[in-house]
Tab-separated table of C-alpha atoms and ligand atoms in Angstrom:
chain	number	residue	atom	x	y	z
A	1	UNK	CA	-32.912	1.617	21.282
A	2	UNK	CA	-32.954	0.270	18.057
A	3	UNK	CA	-29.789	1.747	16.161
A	4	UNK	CA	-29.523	1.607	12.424
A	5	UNK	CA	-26.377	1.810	10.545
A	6	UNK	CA	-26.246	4.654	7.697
A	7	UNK	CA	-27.065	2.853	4.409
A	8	UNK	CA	-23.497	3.769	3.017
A	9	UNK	CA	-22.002	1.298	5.883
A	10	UNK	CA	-24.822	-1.182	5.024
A	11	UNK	CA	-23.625	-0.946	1.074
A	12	UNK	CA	-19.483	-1.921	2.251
A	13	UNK	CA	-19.383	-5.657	0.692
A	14	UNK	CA	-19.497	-8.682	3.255
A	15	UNK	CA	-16.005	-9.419	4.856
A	16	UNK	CA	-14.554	-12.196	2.704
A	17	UNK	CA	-11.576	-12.508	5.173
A	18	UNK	CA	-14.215	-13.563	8.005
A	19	UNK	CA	-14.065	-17.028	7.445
A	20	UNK	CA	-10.592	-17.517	7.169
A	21	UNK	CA	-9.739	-15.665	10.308
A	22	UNK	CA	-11.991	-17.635	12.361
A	23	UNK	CA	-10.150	-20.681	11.137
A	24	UNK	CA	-7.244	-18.942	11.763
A	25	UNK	CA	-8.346	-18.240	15.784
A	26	UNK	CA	-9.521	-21.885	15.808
A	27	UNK	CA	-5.561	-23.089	14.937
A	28	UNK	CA	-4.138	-20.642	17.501
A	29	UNK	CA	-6.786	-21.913	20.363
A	30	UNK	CA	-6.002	-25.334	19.552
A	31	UNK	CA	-2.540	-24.539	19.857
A	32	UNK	CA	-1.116	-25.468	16.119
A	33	UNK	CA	2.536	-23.360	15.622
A	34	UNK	CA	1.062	-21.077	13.102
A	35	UNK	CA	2.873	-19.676	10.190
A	36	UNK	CA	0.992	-16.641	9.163
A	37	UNK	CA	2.350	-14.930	5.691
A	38	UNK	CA	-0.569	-13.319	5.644
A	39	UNK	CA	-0.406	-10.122	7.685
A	40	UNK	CA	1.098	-6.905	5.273
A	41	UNK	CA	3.083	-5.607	8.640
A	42	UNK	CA	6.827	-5.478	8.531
A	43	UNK	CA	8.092	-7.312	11.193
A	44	UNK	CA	11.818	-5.955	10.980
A	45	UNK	CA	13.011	-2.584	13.282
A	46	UNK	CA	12.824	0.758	12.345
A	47	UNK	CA	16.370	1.775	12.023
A	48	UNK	CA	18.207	2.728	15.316
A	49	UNK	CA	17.862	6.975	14.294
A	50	UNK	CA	13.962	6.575	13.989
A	51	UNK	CA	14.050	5.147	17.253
A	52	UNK	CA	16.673	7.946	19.170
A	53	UNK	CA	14.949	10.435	17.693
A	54	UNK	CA	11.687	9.528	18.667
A	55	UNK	CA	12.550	9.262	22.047
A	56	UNK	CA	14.277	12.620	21.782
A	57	UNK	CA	11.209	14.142	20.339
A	58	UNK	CA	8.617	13.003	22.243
A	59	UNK	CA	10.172	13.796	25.412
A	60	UNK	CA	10.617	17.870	24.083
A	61	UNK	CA	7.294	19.013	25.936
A	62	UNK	CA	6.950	21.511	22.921
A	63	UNK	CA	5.942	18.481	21.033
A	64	UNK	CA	2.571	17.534	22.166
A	65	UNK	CA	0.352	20.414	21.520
A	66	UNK	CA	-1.703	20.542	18.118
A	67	UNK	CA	0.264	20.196	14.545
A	68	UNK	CA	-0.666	22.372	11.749
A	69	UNK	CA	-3.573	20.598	10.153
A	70	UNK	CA	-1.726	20.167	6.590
A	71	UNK	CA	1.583	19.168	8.525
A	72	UNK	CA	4.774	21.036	10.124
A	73	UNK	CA	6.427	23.373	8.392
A	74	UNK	CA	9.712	21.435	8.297
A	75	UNK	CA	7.739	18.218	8.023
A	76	UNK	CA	6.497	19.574	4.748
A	77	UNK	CA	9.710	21.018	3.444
A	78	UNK	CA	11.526	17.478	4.151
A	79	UNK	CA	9.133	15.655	1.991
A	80	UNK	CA	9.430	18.446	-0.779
A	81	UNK	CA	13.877	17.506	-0.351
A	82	UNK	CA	12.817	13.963	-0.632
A	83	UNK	CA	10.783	14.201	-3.637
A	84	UNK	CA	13.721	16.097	-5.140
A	85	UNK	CA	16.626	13.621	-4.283
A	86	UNK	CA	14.200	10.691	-5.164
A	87	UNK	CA	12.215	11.479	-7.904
A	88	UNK	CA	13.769	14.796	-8.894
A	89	UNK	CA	11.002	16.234	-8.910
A	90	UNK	CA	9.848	20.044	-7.637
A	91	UNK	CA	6.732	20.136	-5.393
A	92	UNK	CA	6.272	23.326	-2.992
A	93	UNK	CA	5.294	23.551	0.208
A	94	UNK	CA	1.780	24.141	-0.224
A	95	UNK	CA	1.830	20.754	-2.270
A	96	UNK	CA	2.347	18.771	0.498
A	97	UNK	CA	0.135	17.186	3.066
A	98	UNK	CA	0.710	15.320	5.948
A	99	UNK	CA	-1.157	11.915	6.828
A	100	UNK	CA	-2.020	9.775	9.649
A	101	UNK	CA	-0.538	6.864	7.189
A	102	UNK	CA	-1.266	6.972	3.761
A	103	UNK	CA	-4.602	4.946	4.545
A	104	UNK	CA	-6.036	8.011	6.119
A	105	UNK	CA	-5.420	10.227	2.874
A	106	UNK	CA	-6.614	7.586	0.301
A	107	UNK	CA	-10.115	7.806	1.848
A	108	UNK	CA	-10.451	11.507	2.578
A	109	UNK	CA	-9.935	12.309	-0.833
A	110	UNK	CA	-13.023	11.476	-2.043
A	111	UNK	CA	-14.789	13.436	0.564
A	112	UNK	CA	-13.496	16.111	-1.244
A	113	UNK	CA	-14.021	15.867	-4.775
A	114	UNK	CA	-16.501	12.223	-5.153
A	115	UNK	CA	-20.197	13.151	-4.826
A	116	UNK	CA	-23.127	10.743	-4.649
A	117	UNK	CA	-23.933	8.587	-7.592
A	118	UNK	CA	-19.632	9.219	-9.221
A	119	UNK	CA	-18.225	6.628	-10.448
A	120	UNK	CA	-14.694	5.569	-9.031
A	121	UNK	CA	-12.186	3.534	-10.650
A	122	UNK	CA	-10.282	0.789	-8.567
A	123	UNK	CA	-8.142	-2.375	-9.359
A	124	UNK	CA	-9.480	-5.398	-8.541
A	125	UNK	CA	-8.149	-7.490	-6.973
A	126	UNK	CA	-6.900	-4.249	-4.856
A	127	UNK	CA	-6.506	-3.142	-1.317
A	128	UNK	CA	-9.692	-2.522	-0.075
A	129	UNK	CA	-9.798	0.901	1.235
A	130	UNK	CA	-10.151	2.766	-2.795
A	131	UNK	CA	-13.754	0.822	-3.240
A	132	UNK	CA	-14.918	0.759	0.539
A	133	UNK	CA	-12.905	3.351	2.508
A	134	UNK	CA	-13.184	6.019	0.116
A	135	UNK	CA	-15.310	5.053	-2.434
A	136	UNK	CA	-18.502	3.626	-0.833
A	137	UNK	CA	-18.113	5.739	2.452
A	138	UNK	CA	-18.289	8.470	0.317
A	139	UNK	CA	-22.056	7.337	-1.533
A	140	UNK	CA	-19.967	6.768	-4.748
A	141	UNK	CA	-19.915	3.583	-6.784
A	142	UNK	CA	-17.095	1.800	-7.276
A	143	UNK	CA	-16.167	0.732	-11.042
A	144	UNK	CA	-13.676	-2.574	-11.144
A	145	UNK	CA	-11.079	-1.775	-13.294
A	146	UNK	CA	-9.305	-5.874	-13.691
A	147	UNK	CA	-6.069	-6.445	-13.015
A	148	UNK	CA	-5.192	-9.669	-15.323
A	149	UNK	CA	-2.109	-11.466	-15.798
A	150	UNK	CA	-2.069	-11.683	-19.367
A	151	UNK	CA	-1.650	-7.481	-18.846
A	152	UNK	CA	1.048	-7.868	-16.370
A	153	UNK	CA	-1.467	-6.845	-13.744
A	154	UNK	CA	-1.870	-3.622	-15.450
A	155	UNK	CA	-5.783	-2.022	-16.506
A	156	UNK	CA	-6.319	-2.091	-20.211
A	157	UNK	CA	-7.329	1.446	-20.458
A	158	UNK	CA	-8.642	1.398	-23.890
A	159	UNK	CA	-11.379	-0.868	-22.297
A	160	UNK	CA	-12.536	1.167	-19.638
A	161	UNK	CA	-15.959	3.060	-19.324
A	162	UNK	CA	-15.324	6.926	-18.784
A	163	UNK	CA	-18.934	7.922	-19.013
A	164	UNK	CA	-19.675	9.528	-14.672
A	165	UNK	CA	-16.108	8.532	-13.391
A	166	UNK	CA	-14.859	11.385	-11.395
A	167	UNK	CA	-11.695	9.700	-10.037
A	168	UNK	CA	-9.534	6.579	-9.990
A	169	UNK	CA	-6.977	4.895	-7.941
A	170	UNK	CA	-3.585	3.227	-9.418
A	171	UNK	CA	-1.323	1.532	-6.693
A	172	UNK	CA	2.642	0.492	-7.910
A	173	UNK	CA	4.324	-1.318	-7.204
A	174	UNK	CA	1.176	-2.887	-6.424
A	175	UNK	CA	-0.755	-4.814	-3.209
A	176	UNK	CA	-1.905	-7.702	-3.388
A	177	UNK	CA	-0.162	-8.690	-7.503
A	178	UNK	CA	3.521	-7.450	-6.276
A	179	UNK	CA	3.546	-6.140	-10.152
A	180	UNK	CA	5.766	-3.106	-11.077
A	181	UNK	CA	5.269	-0.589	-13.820
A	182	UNK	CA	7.844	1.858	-15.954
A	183	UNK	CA	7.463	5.431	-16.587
A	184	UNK	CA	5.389	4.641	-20.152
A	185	UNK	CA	2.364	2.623	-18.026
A	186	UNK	CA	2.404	6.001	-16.193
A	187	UNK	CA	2.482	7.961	-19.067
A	188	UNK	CA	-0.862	6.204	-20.393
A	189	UNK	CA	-2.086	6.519	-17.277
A	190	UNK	CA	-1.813	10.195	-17.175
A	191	UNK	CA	-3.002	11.040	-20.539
A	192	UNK	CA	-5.948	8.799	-19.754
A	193	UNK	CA	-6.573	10.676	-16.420
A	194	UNK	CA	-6.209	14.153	-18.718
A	195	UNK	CA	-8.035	13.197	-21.622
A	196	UNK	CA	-11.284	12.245	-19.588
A	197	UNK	CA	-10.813	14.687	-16.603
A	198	UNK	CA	-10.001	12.186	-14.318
A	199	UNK	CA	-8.966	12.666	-10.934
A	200	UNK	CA	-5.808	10.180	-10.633
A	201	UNK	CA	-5.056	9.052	-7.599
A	202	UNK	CA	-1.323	7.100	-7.066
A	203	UNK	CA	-0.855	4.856	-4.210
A	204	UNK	CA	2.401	4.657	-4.025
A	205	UNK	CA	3.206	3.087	-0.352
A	206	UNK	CA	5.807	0.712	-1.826
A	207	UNK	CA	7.939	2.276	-3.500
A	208	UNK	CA	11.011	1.961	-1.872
A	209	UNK	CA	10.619	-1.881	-1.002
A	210	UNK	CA	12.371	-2.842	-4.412
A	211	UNK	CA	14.736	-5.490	-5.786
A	212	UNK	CA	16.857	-6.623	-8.268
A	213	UNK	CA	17.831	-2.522	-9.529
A	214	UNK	CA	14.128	-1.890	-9.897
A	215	UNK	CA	13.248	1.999	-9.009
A	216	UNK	CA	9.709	2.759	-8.242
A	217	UNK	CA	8.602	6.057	-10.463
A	218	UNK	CA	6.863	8.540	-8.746
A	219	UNK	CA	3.466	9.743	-10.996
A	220	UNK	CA	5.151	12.908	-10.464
A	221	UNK	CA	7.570	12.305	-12.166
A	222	UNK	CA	5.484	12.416	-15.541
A	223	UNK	CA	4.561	15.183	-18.191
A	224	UNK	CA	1.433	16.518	-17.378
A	225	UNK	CA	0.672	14.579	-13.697
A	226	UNK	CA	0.772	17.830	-11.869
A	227	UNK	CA	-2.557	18.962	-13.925
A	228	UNK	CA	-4.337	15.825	-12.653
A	229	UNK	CA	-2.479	13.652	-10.191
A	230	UNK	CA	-2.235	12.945	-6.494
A	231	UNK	CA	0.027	10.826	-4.933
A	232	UNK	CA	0.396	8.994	-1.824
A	233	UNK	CA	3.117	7.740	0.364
A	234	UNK	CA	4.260	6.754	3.529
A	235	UNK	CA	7.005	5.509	5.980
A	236	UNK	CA	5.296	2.860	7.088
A	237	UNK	CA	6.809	0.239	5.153
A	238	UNK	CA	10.165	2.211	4.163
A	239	UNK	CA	11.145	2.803	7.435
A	240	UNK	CA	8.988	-0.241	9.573
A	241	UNK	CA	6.775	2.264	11.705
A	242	UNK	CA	3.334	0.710	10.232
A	243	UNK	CA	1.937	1.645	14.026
A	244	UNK	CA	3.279	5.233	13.955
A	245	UNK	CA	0.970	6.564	11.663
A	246	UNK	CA	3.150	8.830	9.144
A	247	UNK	CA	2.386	9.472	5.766
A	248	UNK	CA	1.741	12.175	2.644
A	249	UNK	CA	-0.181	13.464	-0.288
A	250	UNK	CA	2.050	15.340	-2.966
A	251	UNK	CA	0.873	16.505	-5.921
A	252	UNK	CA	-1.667	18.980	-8.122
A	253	UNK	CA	-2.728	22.233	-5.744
A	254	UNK	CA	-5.892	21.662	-6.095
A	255	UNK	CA	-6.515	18.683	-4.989
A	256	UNK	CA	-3.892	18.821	-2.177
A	257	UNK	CA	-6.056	22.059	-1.095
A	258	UNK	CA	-9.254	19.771	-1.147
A	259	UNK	CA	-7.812	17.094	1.024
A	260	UNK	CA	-6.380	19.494	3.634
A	261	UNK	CA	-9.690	21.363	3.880
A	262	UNK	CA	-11.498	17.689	4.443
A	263	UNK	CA	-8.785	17.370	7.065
A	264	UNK	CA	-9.022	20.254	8.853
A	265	UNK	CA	-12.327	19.578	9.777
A	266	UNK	CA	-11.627	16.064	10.816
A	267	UNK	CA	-7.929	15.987	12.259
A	268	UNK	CA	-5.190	17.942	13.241
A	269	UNK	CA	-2.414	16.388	11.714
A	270	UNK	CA	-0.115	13.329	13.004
A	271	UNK	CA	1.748	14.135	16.416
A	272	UNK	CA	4.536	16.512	16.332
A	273	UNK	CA	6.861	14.404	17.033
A	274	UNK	CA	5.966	11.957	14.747
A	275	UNK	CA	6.483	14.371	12.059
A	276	UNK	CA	9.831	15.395	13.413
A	277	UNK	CA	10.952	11.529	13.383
A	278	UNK	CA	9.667	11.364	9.630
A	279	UNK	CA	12.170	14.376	9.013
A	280	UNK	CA	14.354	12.954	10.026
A	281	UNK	CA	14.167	9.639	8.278
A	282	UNK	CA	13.661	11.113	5.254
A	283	UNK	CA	17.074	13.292	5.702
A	284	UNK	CA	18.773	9.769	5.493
A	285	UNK	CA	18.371	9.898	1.857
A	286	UNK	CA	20.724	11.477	-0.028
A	287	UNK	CA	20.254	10.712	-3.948
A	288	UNK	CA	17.781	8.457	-5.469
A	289	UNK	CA	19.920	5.428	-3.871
A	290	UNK	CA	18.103	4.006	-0.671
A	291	UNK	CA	19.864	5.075	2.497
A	292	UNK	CA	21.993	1.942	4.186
A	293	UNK	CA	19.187	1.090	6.248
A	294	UNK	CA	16.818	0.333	3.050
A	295	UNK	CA	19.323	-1.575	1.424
A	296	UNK	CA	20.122	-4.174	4.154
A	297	UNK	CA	16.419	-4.209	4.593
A	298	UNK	CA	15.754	-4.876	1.061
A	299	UNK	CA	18.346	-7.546	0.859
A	300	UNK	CA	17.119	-9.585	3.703
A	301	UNK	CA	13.561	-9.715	2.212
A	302	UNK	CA	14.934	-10.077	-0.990
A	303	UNK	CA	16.715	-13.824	0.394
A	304	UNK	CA	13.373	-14.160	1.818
A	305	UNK	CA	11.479	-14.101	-1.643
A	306	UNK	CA	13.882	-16.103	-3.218
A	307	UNK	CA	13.425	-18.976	-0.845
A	308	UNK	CA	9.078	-18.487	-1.138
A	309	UNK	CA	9.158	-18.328	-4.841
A	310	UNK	CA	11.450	-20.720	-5.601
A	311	UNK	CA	9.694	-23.578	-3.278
A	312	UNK	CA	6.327	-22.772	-4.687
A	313	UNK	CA	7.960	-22.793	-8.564
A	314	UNK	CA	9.162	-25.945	-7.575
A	315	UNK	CA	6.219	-27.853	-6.009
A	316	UNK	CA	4.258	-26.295	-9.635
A	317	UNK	CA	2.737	-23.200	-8.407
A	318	UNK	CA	3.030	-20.369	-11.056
A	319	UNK	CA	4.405	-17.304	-9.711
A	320	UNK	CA	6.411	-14.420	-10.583
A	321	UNK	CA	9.916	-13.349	-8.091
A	322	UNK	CA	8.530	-9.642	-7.425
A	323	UNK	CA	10.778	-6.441	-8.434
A	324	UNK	CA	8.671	-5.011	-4.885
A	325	UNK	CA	6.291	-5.006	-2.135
A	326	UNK	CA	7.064	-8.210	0.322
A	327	UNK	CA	4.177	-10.071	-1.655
A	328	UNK	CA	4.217	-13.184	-3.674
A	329	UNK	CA	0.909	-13.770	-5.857
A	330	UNK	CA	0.861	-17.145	-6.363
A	331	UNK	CA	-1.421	-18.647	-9.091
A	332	UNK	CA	-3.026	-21.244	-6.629
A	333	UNK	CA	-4.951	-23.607	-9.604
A	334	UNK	CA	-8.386	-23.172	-8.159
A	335	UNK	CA	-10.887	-21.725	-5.501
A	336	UNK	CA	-8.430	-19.647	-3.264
A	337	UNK	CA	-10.932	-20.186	-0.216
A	338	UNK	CA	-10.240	-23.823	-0.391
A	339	UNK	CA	-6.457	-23.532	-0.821
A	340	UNK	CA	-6.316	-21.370	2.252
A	341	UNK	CA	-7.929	-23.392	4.162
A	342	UNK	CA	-5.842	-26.211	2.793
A	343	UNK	CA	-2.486	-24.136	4.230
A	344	UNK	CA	-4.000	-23.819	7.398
A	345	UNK	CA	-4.182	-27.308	7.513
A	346	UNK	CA	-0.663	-27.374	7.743
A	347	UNK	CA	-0.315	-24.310	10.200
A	348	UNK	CA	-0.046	-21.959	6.908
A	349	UNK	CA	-1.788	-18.683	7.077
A	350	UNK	CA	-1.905	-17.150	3.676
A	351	UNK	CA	-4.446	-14.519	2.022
A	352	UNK	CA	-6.667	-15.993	-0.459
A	353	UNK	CA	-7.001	-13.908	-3.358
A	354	UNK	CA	-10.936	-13.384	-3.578
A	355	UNK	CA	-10.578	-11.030	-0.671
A	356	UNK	CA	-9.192	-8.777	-2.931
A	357	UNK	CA	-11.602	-8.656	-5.265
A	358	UNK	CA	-13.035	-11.032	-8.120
A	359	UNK	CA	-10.416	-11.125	-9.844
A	360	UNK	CA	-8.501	-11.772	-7.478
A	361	UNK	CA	-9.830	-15.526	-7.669
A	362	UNK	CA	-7.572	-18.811	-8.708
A	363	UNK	CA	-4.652	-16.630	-6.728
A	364	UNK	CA	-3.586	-16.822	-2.832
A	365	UNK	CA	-1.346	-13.664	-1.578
A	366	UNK	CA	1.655	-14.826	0.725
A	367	UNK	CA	3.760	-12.382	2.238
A	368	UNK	CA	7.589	-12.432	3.289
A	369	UNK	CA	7.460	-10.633	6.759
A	370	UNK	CA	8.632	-13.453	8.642
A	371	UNK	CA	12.072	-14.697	9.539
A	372	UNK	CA	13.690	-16.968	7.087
A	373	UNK	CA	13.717	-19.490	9.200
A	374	UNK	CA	10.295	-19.461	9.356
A	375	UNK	CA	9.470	-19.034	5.719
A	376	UNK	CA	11.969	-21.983	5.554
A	377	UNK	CA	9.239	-23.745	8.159
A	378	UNK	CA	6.736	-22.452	5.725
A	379	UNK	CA	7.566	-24.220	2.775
A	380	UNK	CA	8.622	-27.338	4.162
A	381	UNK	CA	5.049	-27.505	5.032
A	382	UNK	CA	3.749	-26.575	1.809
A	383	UNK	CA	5.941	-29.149	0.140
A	384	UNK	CA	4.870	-31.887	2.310
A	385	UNK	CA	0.956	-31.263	1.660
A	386	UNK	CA	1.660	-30.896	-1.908
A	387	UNK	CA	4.426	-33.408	-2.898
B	1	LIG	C1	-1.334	-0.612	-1.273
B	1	LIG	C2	-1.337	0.013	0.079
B	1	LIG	N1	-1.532	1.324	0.180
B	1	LIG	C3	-1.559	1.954	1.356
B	1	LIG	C4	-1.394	1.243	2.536
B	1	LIG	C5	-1.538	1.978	3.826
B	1	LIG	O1	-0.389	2.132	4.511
B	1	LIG	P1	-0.250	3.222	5.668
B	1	LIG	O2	-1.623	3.755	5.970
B	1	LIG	O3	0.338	2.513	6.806
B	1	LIG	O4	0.614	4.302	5.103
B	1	LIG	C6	-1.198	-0.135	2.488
B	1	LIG	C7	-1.055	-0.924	3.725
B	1	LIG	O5	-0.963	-2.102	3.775
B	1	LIG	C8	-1.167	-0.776	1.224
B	1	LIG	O6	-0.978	-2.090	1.111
């Protein structure tokens, strides 16, 4: 049989990370003590409740038959008490939904509202799922809204074509740049969203990985967001349960109602007992301050990207210490390809920044989720080749 793949999968752009994993595989075979600070994946424990009340929940028999498609009840009123305590802001119930990760919800929203031919507006460089996952998948085109340096990594929205764009996607504190924004970006960004009837979508799946007395907003938290706005979240970085597949959409009815009807013919909702576990997380908070957990987290990542950034501002590398994320964009002077491969040399994996889009190039993404002794490994390595 000769099988042909729909034309939409055909359109997704070439994998620009192929090369460098193969090199990376090569390394590994050949038995080089690879660094990698290139994988986005926690590798700290969830706190010790997540874990005890997992095991409590999944072994309560009640817990393994089908969820309610747009989430549990008490799944659902947990996330409105968070948004409340962290963002003070009021959502109801029925402007909740819950995700299989946040990943899962950024692409099913345009099955509901893009149709074939809209245009979609995504960062670049950007995680990849708002152009391919949603965007593409979805027969829409993808519009690259850049993400410069001399903006602070922020779209110049006075610049941006309107004309056919149906929806766009924001993301701050922001994959792959690490930059942050304050409530007046967001304000711009809403009235932007309004003014053109623009469906705004907010990625917000790091807002709680912060530094330094920096507080993620929430979109929500704006005049006027609820007309136009969706946001997402997740636990999979606030609470290190990447694999566990827990996340939410918040925000204007509408568009919450189009993403759980896309949903309810696709999935039924994350396990039970997942959703239980993510109550229960989220209970931990009790203001706006992170819960004890967060903030040891946070400070042992934040020694982390001290140690990074200061090594690479030493050997000449311009880069900024991030306010979030566990990301350092580092300006690498050049094709990013080459400098990769130039790390791996050295038993460095890092991301280089093309993968993330064209603008993305002259830039290499390197990532803290290793142990400091490790990153310490790291950049004694990187000062060595570059010294
Ligand atoms: C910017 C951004 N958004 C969303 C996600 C998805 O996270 P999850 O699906 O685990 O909630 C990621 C994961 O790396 C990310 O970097």
């Amino acid at each position: 049989m000769n099988v042909e793949f729909a034309e939409r999968i055909k359109r997704l752009p070439p994998y620009l990370f192929a090369e460098i994993e193969k090199q990376i595989k090569d390394k590994k075979a050949a038995g080089v003590d690879l660094i990698s600070l290139s994988i986005g994946d926690p590798d700290l424990p969830p706190p010790q409740v997540v874990i005890d009340v997992l095991r409590e929940e999944a072994t309560n028999l009640k817990n393994h038959n089908y969820s309610f498609s747009q989430g549990e009840p008490d799944f659902r009123a947990a996330v409105t008490e968070w948004y409340k305590k962290r963002f003070g802001v009021d959502v109801a119930a029925d402007q909740v939904v819950a995700l299989l990760g946040s990943k899962e919800g950024i692409a099913n929203i345009a099955r509901a509202f893009v149709n074939a031919g809209d245009k979609v507006l995504c960062p670049d460089p950007a995680y990849p799922v708002y152009a391919n996952g949603s965007t593409i998948l979805c027969d829409g085109t993808p519009v690259a809204m850049p993400l410069l340096e001399k903006n602070g990594f922020k779209p110049d929205f006075e610049t941006l074509e309107t004309e056919g764009v149906k929806m766009m996607y924001l993301n701050y504190p922001n994959n792959p740049t690490a930059a942050t924004i304050d409530k007046a970006f967001l304000k711009e960004a809403v009235d932007f969203a309004h003014d053109n009837n623009i469906i705004l979508c907010y990625d917000n799946a790091y807002s709680e990985i912060t530094y330094d007395g920096y507080c993620a907003p929430s979109i929500l938290e704006i005049d006027g967001a609820m007309d136009c706005a969706i946001e997402f979240n997740s636990l999979s970085k606030t609470f290190n349960v990447t694999g566990d597949r827990i996340g939410f959409a918040v925000g204007n009815k509408q568009l919450i109602a189009g993403l759980a009807k896309v949903k309810s013919q696709i999935d039924s909702g994350p396990p039970v007992y997942t959703q239980k576990v993510a109550v229960k997380a989220l209970s931990t908070y009790q203001s706006v301050e992170s819960p004890e957990f967060l903030q040891k987290t946070n400070q042992i990542l934040r020694e982390r990207r001290d140690l990074l950034v200061d090594t690479l501002q030493g050997i000449g590398f311009p880069c900024e210490k991030p306010k979030a994320t566990f990301y350092v964009w580092v300006n690498c002077k050049g094709d990013s390809m080459k400098f990769a491969s130039k790390l791996l040399d050295v038993g460095v994996a890092v991301t280089p920044g093309i993968g993330f889009g064209k603008c993305g190039e002259g830039y290499a993404r390197m990532t803290f989720t290793q142990p400091k002794e490790r990153i310490a490994e790291a950049c004694e390595r990187i000062r060595g080749l570059f010294k």
